[in-house]
Amino acid sequence: MTSGNASLLDRETRNHLYENDVRKKYIFEDTISDRTSYPFLETNISLLLGDYSFQAVNRDGIRISYSKRGENGQYHECKGDICLLLTDRNFLAISNDVGDWSKASFFSEERFMTKLGNKAAFVVTERAVYMFNGYLNEWTRIGLESESVTAVSNKNELALIVTSKRVFFFQLPSALVTEISVFAKPIRRYEIRASTIECISYDRVFQFDSRHDLVTEMRTDR
């Protein structure tokens, strides 16, 4: 029989200590190494979640409203020039660069994980990856084809989605996307620089040059 002193904490405080971190279940973490050097990002857009509307206040102090229409907010996050809001019906996002809410609908999906950069937001589900382009205030959907997502990232004008089979390189201001196959050549680490993205596999390097919209493949085992 074990005995001990009673806790001096009140019931509410004790319960709070053992609560699950709701935020953690919505955060996507890369399973490959990220070598990118990210700049410090100060959030300059904020959300006000009211009973009848969701409102964003941009860096100029302008308030932009979205009527809830019966939607219930589940998770929200802001970073840099964008804010992301998940509801029970839609993915919502807003950017300082465009003064309106952008909406993406999802169907029969229950598990969402998110990751934000300064200009792009990602929502990873079991069926697809949804990317919000903060420059254009648009959503892009990448359907998953019996593959797993290993990394999503954004630095300034460039964004990246890596799966176990493919890599997608995005130029956000122009909405250009370049796709390559890495089947049987899985990516182990990546780095986003000013105008290039480098993805390193076991025996080769894939380098994307946004200035020429070109991917170069170089073997490293020679």
CSV table of C-alpha atoms in Angstrom, one decimal:
chain,number,residue,atom,x,y,z
A,1,MET,CA,0.0,0.0,0.0
A,2,THR,CA,1.4,3.4,-1.0
A,3,SER,CA,0.7,6.6,0.8
A,4,GLY,CA,1.8,10.2,0.2
A,5,ASN,CA,0.9,13.8,0.8
A,6,ALA,CA,-2.2,15.2,-0.9
A,7,SER,CA,-1.5,17.6,-3.8
A,8,LEU,CA,-1.7,21.3,-2.8
A,9,LEU,CA,-2.9,22.2,-6.3
A,10,ASP,CA,-6.6,22.8,-6.8
A,11,ARG,CA,-8.6,20.4,-9.1
A,12,GLU,CA,-8.8,22.8,-12.1
A,13,THR,CA,-5.0,23.3,-12.1
A,14,ARG,CA,-4.4,19.5,-11.8
A,15,ASN,CA,-6.7,18.8,-14.7
A,16,HIS,CA,-4.9,21.4,-16.8
A,17,LEU,CA,-1.6,19.8,-16.2
A,18,TYR,CA,-2.8,16.5,-17.7
A,19,GLU,CA,-4.7,18.0,-20.7
A,20,ASN,CA,-3.7,16.9,-24.1
A,21,ASP,CA,-2.0,19.6,-26.2
A,22,VAL,CA,-4.6,20.2,-28.8
A,23,ARG,CA,-2.2,22.3,-30.9
A,24,LYS,CA,0.3,19.5,-31.2
A,25,LYS,CA,-2.1,17.2,-33.0
A,26,TYR,CA,-2.5,19.8,-35.8
A,27,ILE,CA,1.2,20.5,-36.4
A,28,PHE,CA,2.9,18.7,-39.2
A,29,GLU,CA,6.5,17.8,-38.6
A,30,ASP,CA,8.9,16.8,-41.4
A,31,THR,CA,10.3,13.3,-41.3
A,32,ILE,CA,13.4,14.3,-43.3
A,33,SER,CA,16.1,16.8,-42.4
A,34,ASP,CA,15.5,20.5,-43.1
A,35,ARG,CA,18.8,22.4,-43.6
A,36,THR,CA,17.1,25.7,-44.4
A,37,SER,CA,18.1,28.9,-42.7
A,38,TYR,CA,14.8,30.7,-42.0
A,39,PRO,CA,14.6,34.4,-41.3
A,40,PHE,CA,13.0,35.7,-38.1
A,41,LEU,CA,9.3,36.1,-38.8
A,42,GLU,CA,7.1,38.6,-37.0
A,43,THR,CA,3.4,38.0,-37.3
A,44,ASN,CA,1.7,41.1,-38.7
A,45,ILE,CA,-1.8,39.9,-39.2
A,46,SER,CA,-4.2,38.8,-36.5
A,47,LEU,CA,-7.5,37.0,-36.1
A,48,LEU,CA,-10.7,37.9,-34.2
A,49,LEU,CA,-13.0,34.9,-33.8
A,50,GLY,CA,-16.5,36.1,-33.0
A,51,ASP,CA,-19.8,34.4,-32.5
A,52,TYR,CA,-21.1,35.4,-36.0
A,53,SER,CA,-18.0,36.0,-38.0
A,54,PHE,CA,-14.2,35.4,-38.4
A,55,GLN,CA,-12.3,38.7,-38.8
A,56,ALA,CA,-8.7,39.3,-39.8
A,57,VAL,CA,-6.9,42.6,-39.1
A,58,ASN,CA,-4.1,43.1,-41.6
A,59,ARG,CA,-0.9,45.1,-41.2
A,60,ASP,CA,-2.6,48.3,-42.4
A,61,GLY,CA,-5.3,47.9,-39.6
A,62,ILE,CA,-8.0,47.0,-42.1
A,63,ARG,CA,-10.6,44.5,-40.7
A,64,ILE,CA,-11.7,41.8,-43.2
A,65,SER,CA,-14.8,39.8,-42.2
A,66,TYR,CA,-16.0,36.3,-43.1
A,67,SER,CA,-19.5,35.2,-42.1
A,68,LYS,CA,-19.4,31.9,-40.2
A,69,ARG,CA,-22.6,30.6,-41.9
A,70,GLY,CA,-22.9,27.9,-39.2
A,71,GLU,CA,-19.2,26.9,-39.4
A,72,ASN,CA,-17.3,26.2,-36.3
A,73,GLY,CA,-13.6,27.0,-36.0
A,74,GLN,CA,-11.3,24.1,-35.0
A,75,TYR,CA,-7.8,25.4,-35.2
A,76,HIS,CA,-6.1,28.7,-36.2
A,77,GLU,CA,-2.5,29.9,-36.6
A,78,CYS,CA,-0.8,33.0,-38.0
A,79,LYS,CA,2.7,33.5,-39.2
A,80,GLY,CA,4.4,36.2,-41.2
A,81,ASP,CA,2.0,37.6,-43.7
A,82,ILE,CA,-0.7,34.9,-43.5
A,83,CYS,CA,-3.3,33.3,-41.2
A,84,LEU,CA,-4.8,29.9,-41.5
A,85,LEU,CA,-8.1,28.8,-40.0
A,86,LEU,CA,-9.6,25.3,-40.1
A,87,THR,CA,-13.3,24.9,-39.6
A,88,ASP,CA,-15.6,21.8,-39.7
A,89,ARG,CA,-16.4,22.7,-43.4
A,90,ASN,CA,-13.6,24.5,-45.0
A,91,PHE,CA,-9.9,25.5,-44.9
A,92,LEU,CA,-9.7,29.3,-44.7
A,93,ALA,CA,-6.7,31.5,-45.2
A,94,ILE,CA,-5.9,35.2,-45.6
A,95,SER,CA,-2.9,37.2,-46.7
A,96,ASN,CA,-1.6,40.7,-46.2
A,97,ASP,CA,-1.1,40.9,-49.9
A,98,VAL,CA,-4.7,40.4,-50.9
A,99,GLY,CA,-7.6,41.8,-48.8
A,100,ASP,CA,-10.0,38.9,-48.9
A,101,TRP,CA,-10.5,35.4,-47.4
A,102,SER,CA,-9.6,32.4,-49.6
A,103,LYS,CA,-11.5,29.1,-49.1
A,104,ALA,CA,-10.8,25.5,-49.9
A,105,SER,CA,-13.4,22.7,-49.4
A,106,PHE,CA,-12.5,19.2,-48.2
A,107,PHE,CA,-14.6,16.1,-48.4
A,108,SER,CA,-14.7,13.0,-46.1
A,109,GLU,CA,-11.4,13.9,-44.4
A,110,GLU,CA,-11.0,14.0,-40.7
A,111,ARG,CA,-7.3,14.2,-39.8
A,112,PHE,CA,-5.6,17.5,-40.6
A,113,MET,CA,-2.0,18.6,-39.9
A,114,THR,CA,-0.7,22.0,-40.7
A,115,LYS,CA,2.6,23.9,-41.3
A,116,LEU,CA,3.1,27.6,-42.0
A,117,GLY,CA,5.8,29.6,-43.7
A,118,ASN,CA,5.8,33.4,-44.1
A,119,LYS,CA,3.9,33.3,-47.5
A,120,ALA,CA,2.5,29.8,-47.8
A,121,ALA,CA,0.4,27.5,-45.5
A,122,PHE,CA,0.0,23.7,-45.9
A,123,VAL,CA,-2.7,21.4,-44.7
A,124,VAL,CA,-1.8,17.7,-44.9
A,125,THR,CA,-4.5,15.1,-44.9
A,126,GLU,CA,-4.5,11.4,-45.6
A,127,ARG,CA,-5.7,12.0,-49.2
A,128,ALA,CA,-4.1,15.3,-50.3
A,129,VAL,CA,-1.9,18.2,-49.5
A,130,TYR,CA,-3.6,21.7,-49.7
A,131,MET,CA,-1.2,24.7,-50.1
A,132,PHE,CA,-2.3,28.3,-49.7
A,133,ASN,CA,-0.4,30.7,-51.8
A,134,GLY,CA,-0.3,34.0,-49.9
A,135,TYR,CA,1.0,36.0,-52.9
A,136,LEU,CA,-2.1,35.1,-54.9
A,137,ASN,CA,-4.6,34.2,-52.2
A,138,GLU,CA,-5.2,30.9,-53.8
A,139,TRP,CA,-5.3,27.2,-52.8
A,140,THR,CA,-3.6,24.4,-54.7
A,141,ARG,CA,-4.5,20.7,-54.1
A,142,ILE,CA,-2.0,17.9,-54.6
A,143,GLY,CA,-3.7,14.5,-54.5
A,144,LEU,CA,-1.7,11.7,-52.9
A,145,GLU,CA,-1.2,8.5,-54.9
A,146,SER,CA,-0.3,5.7,-52.4
A,147,GLU,CA,2.5,7.9,-51.1
A,148,SER,CA,3.3,9.6,-47.8
A,149,VAL,CA,4.2,13.2,-47.2
A,150,THR,CA,7.7,13.6,-45.8
A,151,ALA,CA,8.1,17.4,-45.9
A,152,VAL,CA,6.4,20.7,-46.6
A,153,SER,CA,8.1,24.1,-46.4
A,154,ASN,CA,8.1,27.7,-47.5
A,155,LYS,CA,10.7,30.4,-47.4
A,156,ASN,CA,9.9,33.7,-49.0
A,157,GLU,CA,8.9,33.2,-52.7
A,158,LEU,CA,9.7,29.4,-52.8
A,159,ALA,CA,7.7,26.5,-51.5
A,160,LEU,CA,8.3,22.8,-51.4
A,161,ILE,CA,6.3,19.6,-51.0
A,162,VAL,CA,8.2,16.3,-50.7
A,163,THR,CA,6.5,12.8,-50.8
A,164,SER,CA,7.9,9.3,-50.8
A,165,LYS,CA,7.5,9.4,-54.6
A,166,ARG,CA,7.6,13.0,-55.9
A,167,VAL,CA,8.9,16.5,-55.2
A,168,PHE,CA,7.0,19.7,-56.0
A,169,PHE,CA,8.8,23.0,-56.4
A,170,PHE,CA,6.6,26.1,-56.3
A,171,GLN,CA,7.3,29.7,-57.3
A,172,LEU,CA,4.6,31.5,-55.4
A,173,PRO,CA,4.4,34.9,-57.2
A,174,SER,CA,3.9,33.3,-60.6
A,175,ALA,CA,2.1,30.1,-59.4
A,176,LEU,CA,4.6,28.0,-61.4
A,177,VAL,CA,5.0,24.4,-60.2
A,178,THR,CA,7.6,21.9,-61.2
A,179,GLU,CA,7.2,18.2,-60.4
A,180,ILE,CA,9.9,15.5,-60.5
A,181,SER,CA,9.7,11.8,-59.6
A,182,VAL,CA,12.0,10.4,-56.9
A,183,PHE,CA,10.5,6.9,-56.8
A,184,ALA,CA,13.3,4.6,-55.5
A,185,LYS,CA,15.3,7.7,-54.8
A,186,PRO,CA,13.8,9.0,-51.6
A,187,ILE,CA,14.8,12.4,-50.4
A,188,ARG,CA,16.8,12.5,-47.1
A,189,ARG,CA,17.2,16.2,-46.6
A,190,TYR,CA,16.5,19.5,-48.3
A,191,GLU,CA,17.5,23.2,-48.2
A,192,ILE,CA,15.6,26.3,-49.5
A,193,ARG,CA,17.8,29.2,-50.4
A,194,ALA,CA,17.2,32.6,-52.0
A,195,SER,CA,16.5,31.3,-55.6
A,196,THR,CA,17.3,27.6,-55.4
A,197,ILE,CA,16.0,24.5,-53.6
A,198,GLU,CA,18.3,21.5,-53.0
A,199,CYS,CA,17.0,18.0,-52.3
A,200,ILE,CA,19.5,15.3,-51.4
A,201,SER,CA,18.9,11.6,-51.9
A,202,TYR,CA,21.2,8.7,-51.0
A,203,ASP,CA,23.3,9.0,-54.2
A,204,ARG,CA,22.2,12.2,-55.9
A,205,VAL,CA,21.3,15.8,-55.6
A,206,PHE,CA,18.2,17.5,-57.2
A,207,GLN,CA,18.7,21.2,-57.5
A,208,PHE,CA,15.8,23.5,-58.6
A,209,ASP,CA,16.8,26.9,-60.0
A,210,SER,CA,13.8,29.2,-59.9
A,211,ARG,CA,15.5,31.8,-62.2
A,212,HIS,CA,15.5,29.3,-65.1
A,213,ASP,CA,12.6,27.0,-63.9
A,214,LEU,CA,15.1,24.1,-64.2
A,215,VAL,CA,15.8,21.0,-62.1
A,216,THR,CA,19.3,19.5,-62.4
A,217,GLU,CA,20.1,16.0,-61.2
A,218,MET,CA,23.6,15.2,-60.1
A,219,ARG,CA,25.0,11.9,-58.9
A,220,THR,CA,27.2,11.9,-55.9
A,221,ASP,CA,28.6,8.3,-55.9
A,222,ARG,CA,31.0,8.8,-58.8
